[in-house]
Amino acid sequence: MRIMMIQPNYHAGGAEIAGNWPPSWVPYIGGALKSAGYENVRFIDAMTFNIENDKLREIIRINKPDVIMATAITPMILKAQETLKIAREERPNARLILGGIHATFMYTQVFSEAPWIDYIVRGEAEEIIVELLRSIEAGSDVKDRPNIKGIAYLEDGKVVATPAADPIADLDQLNPDWSLLEWDKYIYVPMNVRVAVPNFARGCPFTCRFCSQWKFWRRYRARNPMKFVDEVETLVRDFKVGFFILADEEPTLNRKKFTALCEELAKRKLPVLWGINTRVTDIMRDKALLPLWRKAGLMHISLGTEAAAQMNLEIFRKQTTIAQNKEAIGLIQDAGMVAEAQFIMGMENETPELIEETYRLALDWKVDMANWNMYTPWPFAELFEDLGDRVEVRDYSKYNFVTPIMKPDLMEREDVLKGV
């Protein structure tokens, strides 16, 4: 059975200024397929290679895949639906599968807009996709699908969603296939080296109201540190990776495992640097361990400081204070690492004065980098419902952290962008 995975050709700017990052879903899904015996798997990165629709049609036509998969976060969903429509036109009898966080929660809307999709995989996909593909390969998926957990499909024009699948209990059973990627294109621009995005942990126990990653991954789990460092060593040795970014919401939550990871990286002295996103509370908790983090090659920490106003931190349920944010920035820098602060702009209570105060705060903190994100509540996040008519933009392709999508009470959307 010929299987094709496609990263849709969506571009928003934003993170792309730091380089082209390999899509983290591909090696992990591809590795699950390979472990299950599926060898004829090809990945098409239409985003990185900027593959236009006509060329994509040609690629699909030449390769004749039996199963075509795509993924989508919210701003990518329209392009993903278009990609799979092209696949349907070129391969009428192929099975088309969509995954990712947007389709996981918005599957009813997706099917109403893109009925040519056969299956939506909801949630963590490695185990679900193998079970589904085995059924497709046997020609029995229409009969079997009510009993396959974690999928949604159309039946007689009605959306059917099976019960959610359990989270993967043991992340160490994952065996990613990094050979699916064309590595020369994945460069971390600040260092001009190849970059990878591996998983050390999945899930988040915190319930920030603007975020839905904790709903998607559900239970928090972390890998065996030794096995994870083995994977990093493979990336460095076999694929010449010089920088990696942990694709985790909370890599430092399990202090024991993260410390063991750092100790093992420091012991092996691999020629690789890395970066993480984490919480201010973890920096405060582990301030004595920060020199070890740096010794392990960690050189860039991005903190979800989010706001200049304590009121907004409480709205987000961040469980931190402005004073803690400032102290955490200083601790990171004192340990010799780059400190990045992320700010969310354009809340409903945003004002020109608050924007100016946020800038003054960033200067006072002396952050190495400040990341200004437009407030973008996902349509499946708790805060989205609360905002109601304040959300003026319903074109999901604009939900890219660059375009203001909601109107503050005392400002116009355009003025927020000008202020930033």
Short mmCIF file of C-alpha atoms in Angstrom, two decimals:
data_model
loop_
_atom_site.label_atom_id
_atom_site.label_comp_id
_atom_site.label_asym_id
_atom_site.label_seq_id
_atom_site.Cartn_x
_atom_site.Cartn_y
_atom_site.Cartn_z
CA MET A 1 0.00 0.00 0.00
CA ARG A 2 1.41 3.37 -1.05
CA ILE A 3 1.13 6.06 1.61
CA MET A 4 1.74 9.78 1.14
CA MET A 5 1.95 12.37 3.91
CA ILE A 6 1.61 16.03 2.92
CA GLN A 7 2.42 19.20 4.84
CA PRO A 8 0.07 21.80 3.28
CA ASN A 9 1.61 24.84 1.63
CA TYR A 10 0.59 27.46 4.19
CA HIS A 11 2.69 30.52 5.01
CA ALA A 12 2.06 33.23 7.57
CA GLY A 13 5.51 34.69 8.23
CA GLY A 14 5.98 34.63 11.99
CA ALA A 15 8.23 31.75 13.03
CA GLU A 16 9.56 31.30 9.49
CA ILE A 17 11.97 34.18 10.02
CA ALA A 18 13.98 31.82 12.26
CA GLY A 19 14.22 29.26 9.47
CA ASN A 20 12.38 26.23 8.17
CA TRP A 21 11.50 23.81 10.93
CA PRO A 22 10.72 20.20 10.08
CA PRO A 23 7.11 19.25 10.88
CA SER A 24 7.29 17.17 14.05
CA TRP A 25 4.30 14.98 13.17
CA VAL A 26 5.99 13.40 10.15
CA PRO A 27 8.83 11.37 11.74
CA TYR A 28 6.59 10.16 14.56
CA ILE A 29 3.66 9.12 12.37
CA GLY A 30 6.07 7.80 9.76
CA GLY A 31 7.94 5.85 12.40
CA ALA A 32 4.72 4.28 13.66
CA LEU A 33 3.87 3.23 10.10
CA LYS A 34 7.34 1.79 9.54
CA SER A 35 7.20 -0.16 12.80
CA ALA A 36 3.84 -1.58 11.69
CA GLY A 37 5.40 -2.84 8.46
CA TYR A 38 4.45 -0.05 6.06
CA GLU A 39 7.58 0.64 4.02
CA ASN A 40 6.16 2.53 1.03
CA VAL A 41 5.76 5.89 2.76
CA ARG A 42 6.64 9.25 1.22
CA PHE A 43 6.49 12.73 2.70
CA ILE A 44 5.79 15.82 0.59
CA ASP A 45 6.62 19.08 2.37
CA ALA A 46 4.62 21.46 0.23
CA MET A 47 5.14 24.22 2.80
CA THR A 48 8.94 24.22 2.97
CA PHE A 49 9.36 23.63 -0.77
CA ASN A 50 6.51 26.03 -1.65
CA ILE A 51 4.86 23.45 -3.89
CA GLU A 52 1.96 25.05 -5.75
CA ASN A 53 -1.24 23.18 -6.56
CA ASP A 54 -0.38 22.22 -10.14
CA LYS A 55 2.91 20.69 -9.06
CA LEU A 56 1.22 18.91 -6.16
CA ARG A 57 -1.29 17.41 -8.59
CA GLU A 58 1.57 16.11 -10.69
CA ILE A 59 3.32 14.57 -7.68
CA ILE A 60 0.14 12.79 -6.58
CA ARG A 61 -0.58 11.64 -10.13
CA ILE A 62 2.91 10.18 -10.60
CA ASN A 63 3.14 8.47 -7.19
CA LYS A 64 -0.41 7.04 -7.19
CA PRO A 65 -0.80 6.84 -3.40
CA ASP A 66 -3.52 4.62 -1.93
CA VAL A 67 -3.70 6.66 1.28
CA ILE A 68 -3.04 10.39 1.55
CA MET A 69 -2.66 12.14 4.90
CA ALA A 70 -2.42 15.79 5.86
CA THR A 71 -2.40 17.73 9.09
CA ALA A 72 -3.56 21.18 10.12
CA ILE A 73 -3.38 23.65 12.92
CA THR A 74 -6.13 26.27 12.75
CA PRO A 75 -4.52 28.76 10.31
CA MET A 76 -3.59 25.86 8.01
CA ILE A 77 -7.01 24.17 7.91
CA LEU A 78 -8.32 25.77 4.71
CA LYS A 79 -5.12 24.91 2.86
CA ALA A 80 -5.25 21.35 4.21
CA GLN A 81 -8.82 20.95 2.97
CA GLU A 82 -7.78 22.28 -0.43
CA THR A 83 -4.80 19.89 -0.50
CA LEU A 84 -7.03 16.90 0.14
CA LYS A 85 -9.52 18.09 -2.46
CA ILE A 86 -6.72 18.00 -5.03
CA ALA A 87 -5.87 14.52 -3.79
CA ARG A 88 -9.49 13.44 -4.27
CA GLU A 89 -9.55 14.77 -7.82
CA GLU A 90 -6.33 12.98 -8.73
CA ARG A 91 -6.95 9.77 -6.76
CA PRO A 92 -10.73 9.22 -6.59
CA ASN A 93 -10.42 5.86 -4.84
CA ALA A 94 -7.69 6.72 -2.33
CA ARG A 95 -8.47 7.09 1.35
CA LEU A 96 -7.97 10.68 2.53
CA ILE A 97 -7.12 11.28 6.19
CA LEU A 98 -6.77 14.54 8.10
CA GLY A 99 -5.26 14.96 11.55
CA GLY A 100 -4.07 17.75 13.81
CA ILE A 101 -5.47 19.84 16.61
CA HIS A 102 -8.00 21.84 14.57
CA ALA A 103 -9.69 18.83 13.01
CA THR A 104 -9.62 17.03 16.36
CA PHE A 105 -12.01 19.54 17.88
CA MET A 106 -13.69 21.06 14.81
CA TYR A 107 -14.38 17.88 12.84
CA THR A 108 -18.07 18.67 12.32
CA GLN A 109 -17.26 21.98 10.65
CA VAL A 110 -14.42 20.40 8.65
CA PHE A 111 -16.73 17.75 7.20
CA SER A 112 -19.33 20.41 6.35
CA GLU A 113 -16.67 22.28 4.35
CA ALA A 114 -14.69 19.30 3.01
CA PRO A 115 -16.91 16.22 2.63
CA TRP A 116 -14.30 14.64 0.33
CA ILE A 117 -12.23 13.74 3.41
CA ASP A 118 -12.73 10.10 4.44
CA TYR A 119 -11.41 10.15 8.00
CA ILE A 120 -10.36 12.60 10.66
CA VAL A 121 -7.98 11.27 13.29
CA ARG A 122 -8.74 12.95 16.61
CA GLY A 123 -5.92 13.43 19.08
CA GLU A 124 -2.61 11.62 19.40
CA ALA A 125 -2.39 9.74 16.14
CA GLU A 126 0.37 7.12 16.13
CA GLU A 127 -1.70 4.19 17.41
CA ILE A 128 -4.97 5.28 15.80
CA ILE A 129 -3.50 5.64 12.33
CA VAL A 130 -1.94 2.16 12.37
CA GLU A 131 -5.24 0.55 13.34
CA LEU A 132 -7.09 2.53 10.68
CA LEU A 133 -4.57 1.70 7.94
CA ARG A 134 -4.67 -1.99 8.71
CA SER A 135 -8.42 -1.88 8.26
CA ILE A 136 -8.10 0.09 5.01
CA GLU A 137 -5.50 -2.34 3.70
CA ALA A 138 -7.83 -5.25 4.45
CA GLY A 139 -10.66 -3.49 2.62
CA SER A 140 -12.83 -3.59 5.73
CA ASP A 141 -12.61 -0.02 7.05
CA VAL A 142 -16.25 0.83 6.32
CA LYS A 143 -17.31 -2.17 8.40
CA ASP A 144 -14.65 -1.73 11.08
CA ARG A 145 -14.70 2.03 11.61
CA PRO A 146 -17.41 2.18 14.31
CA ASN A 147 -15.03 0.18 16.50
CA ILE A 148 -11.88 2.21 15.80
CA LYS A 149 -11.47 4.73 18.61
CA GLY A 150 -10.38 8.29 17.95
CA ILE A 151 -11.75 8.87 14.45
CA ALA A 152 -14.61 10.75 12.80
CA TYR A 153 -16.21 10.17 9.41
CA LEU A 154 -19.31 10.82 7.33
CA GLU A 155 -21.98 8.16 7.02
CA ASP A 156 -25.08 8.88 4.96
CA GLY A 157 -24.29 12.57 5.22
CA LYS A 158 -24.07 12.55 9.01
CA VAL A 159 -20.94 13.01 11.09
CA VAL A 160 -20.00 10.04 13.24
CA ALA A 161 -17.36 10.37 15.96
CA THR A 162 -16.16 7.27 17.76
CA PRO A 163 -15.12 7.41 21.44
CA ALA A 164 -11.77 9.05 22.11
CA ALA A 165 -8.73 6.79 22.09
CA ASP A 166 -6.61 6.57 25.23
CA PRO A 167 -3.40 8.62 25.28
CA ILE A 168 -0.32 6.60 24.39
CA ALA A 169 0.75 5.13 27.71
CA ASP A 170 4.45 4.72 26.96
CA LEU A 171 6.08 7.35 24.76
CA ASP A 172 9.26 5.28 24.68
CA GLN A 173 7.57 2.85 22.31
CA LEU A 174 7.62 5.57 19.64
CA ASN A 175 10.32 5.03 17.04
CA PRO A 176 10.46 8.10 14.78
CA ASP A 177 11.67 7.77 11.20
CA TRP A 178 13.80 10.87 10.66
CA SER A 179 14.91 9.63 7.24
CA LEU A 180 11.60 10.83 5.76
CA LEU A 181 12.85 14.43 5.91
CA GLU A 182 15.00 16.23 3.33
CA TRP A 183 17.39 17.70 5.85
CA ASP A 184 19.16 20.30 3.74
CA LYS A 185 16.05 22.47 3.83
CA TYR A 186 15.60 22.51 7.61
CA ILE A 187 17.93 25.24 8.84
CA TYR A 188 17.90 27.22 12.06
CA VAL A 189 18.86 30.62 10.66
CA PRO A 190 20.47 32.20 13.77
CA MET A 191 23.11 29.43 13.79
CA ASN A 192 22.93 28.27 10.14
CA VAL A 193 22.70 24.62 11.20
CA ARG A 194 20.19 21.84 10.64
CA VAL A 195 17.32 21.85 13.12
CA ALA A 196 15.09 19.08 14.47
CA VAL A 197 11.94 19.17 16.61
CA PRO A 198 11.81 16.00 18.72
CA ASN A 199 9.33 15.09 21.46
CA PHE A 200 10.53 14.60 25.04
CA ALA A 201 7.17 15.07 26.75
CA ARG A 202 3.53 15.39 25.76
CA GLY A 203 0.62 16.95 27.56
CA CYS A 204 0.24 19.76 30.06
CA PRO A 205 -1.46 19.74 33.49
CA PHE A 206 -2.22 23.46 33.31
CA THR A 207 -5.46 24.80 31.87
CA CYS A 208 -4.59 28.19 30.35
CA ARG A 209 -7.85 29.47 28.89
CA PHE A 210 -6.40 30.66 25.56
CA CYS A 211 -4.69 27.32 24.86
CA SER A 212 -6.00 23.87 23.93
CA GLN A 213 -2.84 21.78 23.85
CA TRP A 214 -3.75 20.42 27.27
CA LYS A 215 -7.06 19.21 25.82
CA PHE A 216 -5.38 17.64 22.80
CA TRP A 217 -2.62 15.67 24.54
CA ARG A 218 -4.54 15.22 27.79
CA ARG A 219 -2.43 13.35 30.35
CA TYR A 220 1.15 14.55 30.90
CA ARG A 221 3.85 11.99 30.02
CA ALA A 222 7.62 12.21 29.64
CA ARG A 223 10.04 9.84 27.95
CA ASN A 224 12.96 7.93 29.41
CA PRO A 225 15.78 10.52 29.39
CA MET A 226 18.40 7.99 28.27
CA LYS A 227 16.31 6.90 25.29
CA PHE A 228 15.58 10.48 24.36
CA VAL A 229 19.28 11.37 24.38
CA ASP A 230 19.88 8.29 22.22
CA GLU A 231 17.49 9.85 19.71
CA VAL A 232 19.32 13.17 19.89
CA GLU A 233 22.60 11.37 19.30
CA THR A 234 21.09 9.71 16.22
CA LEU A 235 19.97 13.10 14.92
CA VAL A 236 23.45 14.55 15.41
CA ARG A 237 25.37 11.55 14.06
CA ASP A 238 23.19 10.43 11.16
CA PHE A 239 21.50 13.66 10.08
CA LYS A 240 24.07 16.29 11.14
CA VAL A 241 21.58 18.22 13.28
CA GLY A 242 23.20 21.15 15.11
CA PHE A 243 20.18 22.54 16.98
CA PHE A 244 16.96 21.06 18.29
CA ILE A 245 13.82 22.53 19.77
CA LEU A 246 11.71 20.48 22.13
CA ALA A 247 8.20 20.28 20.68
CA ASP A 248 6.73 20.14 24.17
CA GLU A 249 4.36 22.34 26.15
CA GLU A 250 6.03 21.45 29.46
CA PRO A 251 9.44 19.75 29.04
CA THR A 252 10.62 20.78 32.51
CA LEU A 253 7.54 19.76 34.49
CA ASN A 254 9.01 16.41 35.58
CA ARG A 255 12.05 17.76 37.38
CA LYS A 256 13.66 14.36 37.90
CA LYS A 257 13.44 13.34 34.25
CA PHE A 258 14.48 16.71 32.84
CA THR A 259 17.47 16.83 35.16
CA ALA A 260 18.47 13.32 34.07
CA LEU A 261 18.14 14.42 30.44
CA CYS A 262 20.48 17.35 31.03
CA GLU A 263 22.98 15.22 32.94
CA GLU A 264 23.11 12.68 30.11
CA LEU A 265 23.51 15.35 27.42
CA ALA A 266 26.32 16.96 29.42
CA LYS A 267 27.98 13.57 29.87
CA ARG A 268 27.93 12.71 26.16
CA LYS A 269 29.14 16.17 25.07
CA LEU A 270 27.25 16.01 21.80
CA PRO A 271 27.97 18.89 19.37
CA VAL A 272 24.43 20.24 19.50
CA LEU A 273 22.63 23.17 21.14
CA TRP A 274 18.94 23.35 21.92
CA GLY A 275 16.00 25.43 23.02
CA ILE A 276 12.78 25.01 24.96
CA ASN A 277 9.55 26.73 25.88
CA THR A 278 8.72 26.51 29.55
CA ARG A 279 6.97 28.17 32.47
CA VAL A 280 8.25 30.84 34.79
CA THR A 281 7.32 28.67 37.78
CA ASP A 282 9.69 25.92 36.63
CA ILE A 283 12.57 28.40 36.30
CA MET A 284 11.92 29.61 39.85
CA ARG A 285 11.72 26.05 41.15
CA ASP A 286 14.92 24.92 39.43
CA LYS A 287 17.08 28.05 39.73
CA ALA A 288 19.90 26.00 41.28
CA LEU A 289 19.88 23.65 38.28
CA LEU A 290 20.17 26.31 35.57
CA PRO A 291 23.97 25.96 35.27
CA LEU A 292 23.45 22.25 34.54
CA TRP A 293 20.91 23.12 31.86
CA ARG A 294 23.48 25.37 30.18
CA LYS A 295 26.21 22.73 30.49
CA ALA A 296 23.87 20.32 28.68
CA GLY A 297 23.78 22.64 25.66
CA LEU A 298 20.50 24.42 26.42
CA MET A 299 21.02 27.96 25.19
CA HIS A 300 17.58 29.46 24.46
CA ILE A 301 14.60 29.51 26.82
CA SER A 302 11.31 31.04 25.74
CA LEU A 303 8.99 31.93 28.59
CA GLY A 304 5.24 32.34 28.37
CA THR A 305 5.25 35.57 30.36
CA GLU A 306 2.23 36.61 28.25
CA ALA A 307 1.15 39.93 29.80
CA ALA A 308 2.27 43.19 31.41
CA ALA A 309 -0.86 43.38 33.55
CA GLN A 310 -1.40 41.00 36.47
CA MET A 311 -5.11 41.11 35.66
CA ASN A 312 -4.44 39.51 32.28
CA LEU A 313 -2.25 36.81 33.81
CA GLU A 314 -5.19 35.93 36.01
CA ILE A 315 -7.56 35.91 33.04
CA PHE A 316 -5.20 33.46 31.32
CA ARG A 317 -4.91 31.34 34.50
CA LYS A 318 -1.12 31.57 34.23
CA GLN A 319 -0.55 31.18 38.00
CA THR A 320 2.41 33.59 37.89
CA THR A 321 3.14 37.19 38.83
CA ILE A 322 4.85 40.07 37.04
CA ALA A 323 7.64 40.04 39.65
CA GLN A 324 8.26 36.33 39.11
CA ASN A 325 8.48 36.88 35.36
CA LYS A 326 11.20 39.50 35.77
CA GLU A 327 13.17 37.35 38.21
CA ALA A 328 13.01 34.31 35.91
CA ILE A 329 14.41 36.33 32.99
CA GLY A 330 17.36 37.40 35.12
CA LEU A 331 18.04 33.88 36.35
CA ILE A 332 18.17 32.53 32.79
CA GLN A 333 20.57 35.25 31.68
CA ASP A 334 22.79 34.85 34.74
CA ALA A 335 23.19 31.18 33.79
CA GLY A 336 24.43 32.18 30.32
CA MET A 337 21.30 31.39 28.32
CA VAL A 338 19.19 33.51 25.97
CA ALA A 339 15.94 34.64 27.59
CA GLU A 340 12.94 35.20 25.34
CA ALA A 341 9.69 36.65 26.67
CA GLN A 342 6.42 36.01 24.89
CA PHE A 343 3.70 38.63 25.15
CA ILE A 344 0.08 38.36 24.05
CA MET A 345 -1.27 41.62 22.64
CA GLY A 346 -4.78 42.72 21.78
CA MET A 347 -6.82 41.41 24.71
CA GLU A 348 -10.30 42.82 25.17
CA ASN A 349 -8.95 45.27 27.77
CA GLU A 350 -6.03 46.42 25.56
CA THR A 351 -5.35 50.15 25.41
CA PRO A 352 -2.56 52.27 23.89
CA GLU A 353 -1.33 52.88 27.42
CA LEU A 354 -1.18 49.15 28.20
CA ILE A 355 0.74 48.46 24.97
CA GLU A 356 3.25 51.13 25.96
CA GLU A 357 3.48 49.65 29.45
CA THR A 358 4.23 46.24 27.95
CA TYR A 359 7.14 47.71 25.99
CA ARG A 360 8.45 49.47 29.10
CA LEU A 361 8.19 46.19 30.96
CA ALA A 362 10.20 44.31 28.33
CA LEU A 363 12.88 47.01 28.51
CA ASP A 364 12.89 46.88 32.30
CA TRP A 365 13.28 43.10 32.24
CA LYS A 366 16.18 43.46 29.77
CA VAL A 367 15.03 40.43 27.80
CA ASP A 368 17.26 39.21 24.99
CA MET A 369 14.26 38.69 22.72
CA ALA A 370 10.63 39.72 22.95
CA ASN A 371 7.96 37.95 20.93
CA TRP A 372 4.77 39.94 20.35
CA ASN A 373 1.85 37.66 19.51
CA MET A 374 -1.58 38.90 18.59
CA TYR A 375 -4.15 37.40 20.91
CA THR A 376 -5.51 34.45 18.95
CA PRO A 377 -8.07 32.38 20.86
CA TRP A 378 -8.56 29.11 19.04
CA PRO A 379 -12.18 28.47 18.04
CA PHE A 380 -12.18 25.40 20.30
CA ALA A 381 -10.63 27.18 23.32
CA GLU A 382 -12.61 28.26 26.36
CA LEU A 383 -11.90 31.97 25.92
CA PHE A 384 -13.20 31.98 22.35
CA GLU A 385 -16.78 31.45 23.51
CA ASP A 386 -16.47 34.17 26.14
CA LEU A 387 -15.32 36.74 23.59
CA GLY A 388 -18.43 36.46 21.42
CA ASP A 389 -18.79 39.28 18.88
CA ARG A 390 -15.43 40.75 19.80
CA VAL A 391 -13.96 38.15 17.44
CA GLU A 392 -14.30 40.02 14.14
CA VAL A 393 -12.21 37.75 11.91
CA ARG A 394 -13.59 34.30 11.12
CA ASP A 395 -11.15 33.48 8.33
CA TYR A 396 -9.02 30.85 10.03
CA SER A 397 -6.07 31.48 7.71
CA LYS A 398 -5.60 34.75 9.61
CA TYR A 399 -5.30 32.99 12.99
CA ASN A 400 -1.52 33.22 12.75
CA PHE A 401 -0.54 35.37 15.78
CA VAL A 402 0.36 38.15 13.32
CA THR A 403 -3.13 39.36 12.34
CA PRO A 404 -5.38 40.88 15.04
CA ILE A 405 -8.62 38.89 14.96
CA MET A 406 -10.55 40.44 17.84
CA LYS A 407 -11.52 43.98 18.73
CA PRO A 408 -10.56 45.31 22.17
CA ASP A 409 -13.23 47.32 23.94
CA LEU A 410 -11.36 50.61 23.61
CA MET A 411 -9.33 50.15 20.41
CA GLU A 412 -9.73 49.13 16.80
CA ARG A 413 -7.96 46.01 15.60
CA GLU A 414 -5.85 48.01 13.18
CA ASP A 415 -4.65 50.27 15.98
CA VAL A 416 -3.43 47.28 17.99
CA LEU A 417 -1.29 46.18 15.06
CA LYS A 418 0.06 49.70 14.59
CA GLY A 419 0.86 49.91 18.28
CA VAL A 420 2.82 46.69 18.17
#
